[in-house]
């Protein structure tokens, strides 16, 4: 993995006015984004980021290609992932960063998610069949990386069943809708254990989107290392409550756009970001900050 120092623009002098920005949350075509890892890295370079973490849902499949592209473009790449978990029946997303890509514990969790998803997709397809909707399962099998509801929704659009991905979620695939299936729940604790066993940092993703503040505060008592305060198109001042909570716990405050390319055209790469100091905290050893 390329170090930050070697990826910074050449002949640049670190002065207080310079803000080196890295986007720590985006998705590639190996999960539900539309840009390839190479396209993501090139876009990061084009918009002036120094660093990037590709956080695909439950898979690290983007990394072999991303590493080659990042070395070619001079972009610092931080290993990252967005794990799906459940807490009291509610879906929770957990970001993992700066782990060893070759770690068995993280690779095992990814493999378990792959079979969880295959089984769950099959159950959703069965539910759709009962509703009179026959999806081409063979086409779904050709998808690479982490396959889930966005791929099913895309297939429904292609087969003319719905007019948009949004409609597929609203009518069939969203939580509580007739073809929804939660799949096998993976706990927050087992996810934290896998990230920590691989020397990574575990971060609560996008607390802004959590409708249940009681559940969020339960997560605050678990051994996370940080929280994603700067998120998507939310103004930076919206991070304040999360910065306050992070300070109490000695946590890191991370940030990223949650860019998905064409899947979510309203979110732009670089719309939320972290500076070099935060990047270095993530790369560093697991020592809590003291305030
Ligand atoms: P899955 O991991 O298979 O449960 O799919 C979750 C993903 O579906 C999320 O990360 C979003 O990218 C996408 N998603 C969830 N709800 C919607 C929605 N209402 N419209 C479009 N995409 C959605
Ligand atoms: Fe997504
Ligand atoms: Fe998420
Ligand atoms: Zn995401």
XYZ file of C-alpha atoms and ligand atoms in Angstrom:
317
model
C 0.000 0.000 0.000
C 1.381 3.404 -0.985
C 2.267 5.740 1.891
C 0.663 9.162 2.148
C 3.977 10.982 1.988
C 4.898 9.395 -1.333
C 1.438 10.200 -2.723
C 1.314 13.890 -1.887
C 1.717 16.262 -4.843
C 5.421 16.652 -5.691
C 7.155 19.912 -4.728
C 4.264 20.667 -2.378
C 5.065 22.338 0.916
C 2.846 21.547 3.887
C 1.586 24.973 4.904
C -1.301 25.686 7.301
C -3.510 26.894 4.428
C -3.233 23.606 2.551
C -5.964 21.083 3.270
C -5.152 17.632 2.011
C -8.452 15.864 1.506
C -9.251 12.174 1.432
C -12.672 10.609 0.829
C -13.107 7.583 3.082
C -16.458 6.277 1.874
C -17.300 5.234 -1.688
C -18.547 2.178 -3.558
C -17.198 0.531 -6.689
C -18.757 -1.774 -9.263
C -17.706 -4.651 -6.962
C -20.727 -3.756 -4.785
C -23.480 -1.289 -5.665
C -21.454 1.527 -7.229
C -21.142 1.976 -10.984
C -17.489 3.138 -11.262
C -14.719 0.541 -11.499
C -11.944 0.805 -8.872
C -9.687 2.348 -11.537
C -12.337 4.933 -12.414
C -12.746 5.818 -8.728
C -8.999 6.316 -8.282
C -8.773 8.419 -11.457
C -11.736 10.533 -10.346
C -10.099 11.045 -6.939
C -6.966 12.284 -8.702
C -8.968 14.524 -11.039
C -10.782 16.298 -8.182
C -7.580 16.807 -6.196
C -7.909 14.282 -3.372
C -4.690 12.899 -1.913
C -6.285 9.730 -0.652
C -9.188 7.366 -0.953
C -10.760 4.408 0.786
C -13.087 2.202 -1.258
C -15.681 0.858 1.177
C -17.685 -1.692 -0.754
C -20.465 -3.538 1.044
C -19.034 -6.732 2.601
C -16.248 -7.264 0.054
C -12.606 -6.399 -0.594
C -12.724 -7.505 -4.239
C -11.999 -3.955 -5.491
C -8.558 -3.833 -3.875
C -6.297 -5.740 -6.292
C -7.354 -3.422 -9.144
C -7.507 -0.319 -6.913
C -3.938 -0.867 -5.661
C -2.563 -0.934 -9.208
C -4.514 2.196 -10.177
C -3.550 4.068 -6.991
C 0.152 3.351 -7.544
C -0.121 4.591 -11.138
C -2.021 7.773 -10.214
C -0.127 8.622 -7.005
C -3.228 8.330 -4.822
C -2.906 7.039 -1.254
C -5.222 4.089 -0.686
C -6.514 3.080 2.747
C -7.977 -0.440 3.020
C -11.672 -0.050 3.788
C -14.997 -1.881 3.838
C -18.622 -1.240 4.861
C -19.966 -4.263 6.715
C -23.681 -5.018 7.050
C -24.722 -5.958 10.596
C -27.859 -6.104 12.701
C -28.573 -4.690 16.132
C -31.934 -5.525 17.760
C -33.333 -6.385 14.339
C -32.247 -3.086 12.767
C -29.688 -2.860 9.955
C -26.434 -1.191 11.039
C -23.516 -0.318 8.742
C -19.999 -0.549 10.156
C -16.972 0.880 8.381
C -13.658 -0.900 8.809
C -10.367 0.822 7.936
C -6.631 0.270 7.877
C -6.786 -3.486 8.428
C -4.440 -5.913 6.795
C -5.983 -6.968 3.459
C -4.479 -10.435 3.859
C -5.932 -10.975 7.337
C -7.806 -14.248 7.679
C -10.408 -12.845 10.104
C -11.606 -10.145 7.709
C -11.475 -12.442 4.692
C -13.503 -15.070 6.571
C -16.193 -12.520 7.433
C -16.323 -11.420 3.751
C -16.719 -15.066 2.667
C -19.537 -15.571 5.183
C -21.272 -12.447 3.836
C -20.932 -13.793 0.296
C -22.852 -16.963 1.167
C -25.333 -15.013 3.329
C -26.065 -12.793 0.328
C -26.391 -15.706 -2.126
C -28.943 -17.388 0.151
C -30.812 -14.165 0.811
C -30.954 -13.227 -2.889
C -32.416 -16.672 -3.579
C -35.118 -16.110 -0.907
C -35.983 -12.689 -2.350
C -36.228 -14.176 -5.854
C -38.576 -16.870 -4.485
C -40.769 -14.191 -2.891
C -40.846 -12.254 -6.171
C -41.812 -15.450 -8.027
C -44.787 -15.864 -5.682
C -45.801 -12.321 -6.651
C -45.709 -13.353 -10.326
C -42.294 -11.788 -11.058
C -39.698 -14.102 -12.628
C -36.152 -12.738 -12.461
C -33.306 -14.138 -14.532
C -31.218 -15.762 -11.755
C -28.473 -16.709 -14.213
C -27.940 -13.058 -15.048
C -27.629 -12.289 -11.349
C -25.019 -15.051 -11.001
C -22.825 -13.214 -13.535
C -22.499 -10.168 -11.241
C -19.109 -9.846 -9.560
C -18.286 -8.838 -6.001
C -20.986 -8.252 -3.423
C -24.468 -8.822 -4.899
C -27.613 -7.557 -3.201
C -30.885 -5.713 -3.513
C -29.531 -2.945 -5.798
C -28.595 -5.642 -8.360
C -32.048 -7.231 -8.065
C -33.594 -3.775 -8.501
C -31.457 -3.135 -11.606
C -32.568 -6.471 -13.071
C -36.208 -5.547 -12.425
C -35.680 -2.304 -14.364
C -33.945 -4.163 -17.225
C -36.808 -6.675 -17.424
C -39.351 -3.817 -17.542
C -41.012 -4.777 -14.240
C -40.438 -1.352 -12.691
C -39.459 1.997 -14.178
C -36.650 2.758 -11.696
C -34.458 1.276 -8.967
C -36.290 3.508 -6.502
C -39.639 2.025 -7.564
C -38.259 -1.504 -7.082
C -37.359 -0.621 -3.477
C -40.623 1.208 -2.785
C -42.857 -1.565 -4.169
C -40.925 -4.756 -3.500
C -37.439 -4.716 -1.970
C -37.424 -2.077 0.773
C -37.712 -3.106 4.437
C -41.255 -4.316 5.165
C -42.140 -4.619 1.443
C -43.511 -7.930 0.074
C -40.233 -9.329 -1.321
C -37.984 -8.095 1.498
C -35.901 -10.601 3.385
C -33.473 -9.504 6.105
C -31.144 -12.478 5.536
C -29.071 -14.075 8.256
C -28.238 -11.394 10.832
C -24.563 -10.824 11.627
C -24.000 -9.135 14.969
C -22.216 -5.850 15.557
C -19.909 -7.573 18.059
C -18.703 -10.280 15.664
C -18.080 -7.576 13.058
C -16.043 -5.486 15.513
C -14.076 -8.586 16.500
C -13.182 -9.379 12.869
C -12.057 -5.792 12.180
C -9.981 -5.618 15.367
C -8.459 -9.074 14.847
C -7.168 -7.797 11.499
C -5.594 -4.711 13.162
C -8.268 -2.411 11.738
C -10.367 0.452 13.106
C -14.167 0.088 13.403
C -16.324 3.136 12.740
C -20.090 3.738 13.108
C -21.243 4.640 9.564
C -23.508 7.623 8.763
C -25.207 8.194 12.167
C -27.110 10.973 10.340
C -29.290 8.311 8.690
C -30.180 6.456 11.895
C -33.849 6.944 12.773
C -33.509 5.191 16.170
C -31.395 7.339 18.499
C -31.864 4.763 21.314
C -30.099 2.134 19.194
C -27.386 4.585 18.195
C -26.640 5.340 21.844
C -26.410 1.604 22.541
C -23.742 1.417 19.835
C -21.870 4.225 21.610
C -21.236 1.781 24.480
C -19.585 -0.785 22.195
C -15.846 -0.920 21.416
C -15.837 1.193 18.253
C -12.836 3.375 17.365
C -14.760 6.200 15.768
C -17.807 7.617 14.051
C -18.448 8.950 10.541
C -19.240 12.573 11.384
C -18.720 14.090 7.934
C -21.112 12.397 5.579
C -22.284 12.807 1.990
C -23.821 16.151 1.125
C -24.550 17.064 4.775
C -22.940 20.412 5.686
C -19.742 20.011 7.778
C -21.369 21.665 10.800
C -23.776 18.701 10.960
C -20.820 16.706 12.311
C -20.808 18.710 15.564
C -22.945 16.347 17.704
C -20.828 13.414 16.556
C -17.571 15.284 17.185
C -18.810 15.927 20.750
C -19.674 12.253 21.300
C -16.344 11.182 19.775
C -14.377 13.514 22.076
C -16.006 11.962 25.169
C -14.788 8.550 24.075
C -11.435 9.382 22.484
C -12.813 8.287 19.119
C -11.707 9.301 15.632
C -14.182 11.326 13.515
C -14.112 10.096 9.920
C -15.845 11.285 6.771
C -16.722 10.408 3.220
C -19.185 10.971 0.419
C -20.803 7.494 0.130
C -20.387 8.019 -3.607
C -22.073 5.263 -5.653
C -21.622 6.708 -9.180
C -24.776 6.474 -11.293
C -26.661 4.446 -8.657
C -27.019 7.553 -6.484
C -26.333 10.482 -8.799
C -26.974 13.073 -6.055
C -23.796 12.127 -4.164
C -20.414 13.346 -5.429
C -16.968 11.963 -4.681
C -15.204 14.355 -2.287
C -18.446 15.935 -0.989
C -17.326 14.881 2.504
C -13.721 14.218 3.457
C -11.060 13.985 6.159
C -7.751 15.776 6.445
C -4.259 14.294 6.618
C -4.272 14.262 10.436
C -7.371 12.041 10.575
C -5.927 9.789 7.869
C -2.788 9.333 9.936
C -4.820 8.552 13.086
C -6.544 5.767 11.174
C -3.262 4.399 9.897
C -1.696 4.562 13.349
C -1.796 2.058 16.228
C -4.991 1.391 18.203
C -4.354 3.983 20.935
C -7.278 6.090 22.072
C -6.842 9.840 22.017
C -6.826 11.531 25.398
C -8.675 14.802 25.904
P -28.392 -4.843 0.619
O -27.011 -4.683 1.179
O -28.493 -5.924 -0.406
O -29.442 -4.958 1.707
O -28.705 -3.487 -0.146
C -28.558 -2.287 0.562
C -28.230 -1.186 -0.416
O -29.388 -0.924 -1.200
C -27.902 0.129 0.267
O -26.546 0.225 0.575
C -28.291 1.128 -0.789
O -27.203 1.330 -1.673
C -29.409 0.435 -1.547
N -30.741 0.962 -1.168
C -31.396 0.780 -0.001
N -32.604 1.394 -0.030
C -32.705 1.974 -1.264
C -33.703 2.751 -1.915
N -34.857 3.052 -1.314
N -33.450 3.184 -3.173
C -32.291 2.876 -3.799
N -31.304 2.152 -3.227
C -31.512 1.703 -1.989
Fe -24.826 1.086 -1.054
Fe -24.222 2.570 4.421
Zn -21.894 3.211 1.813
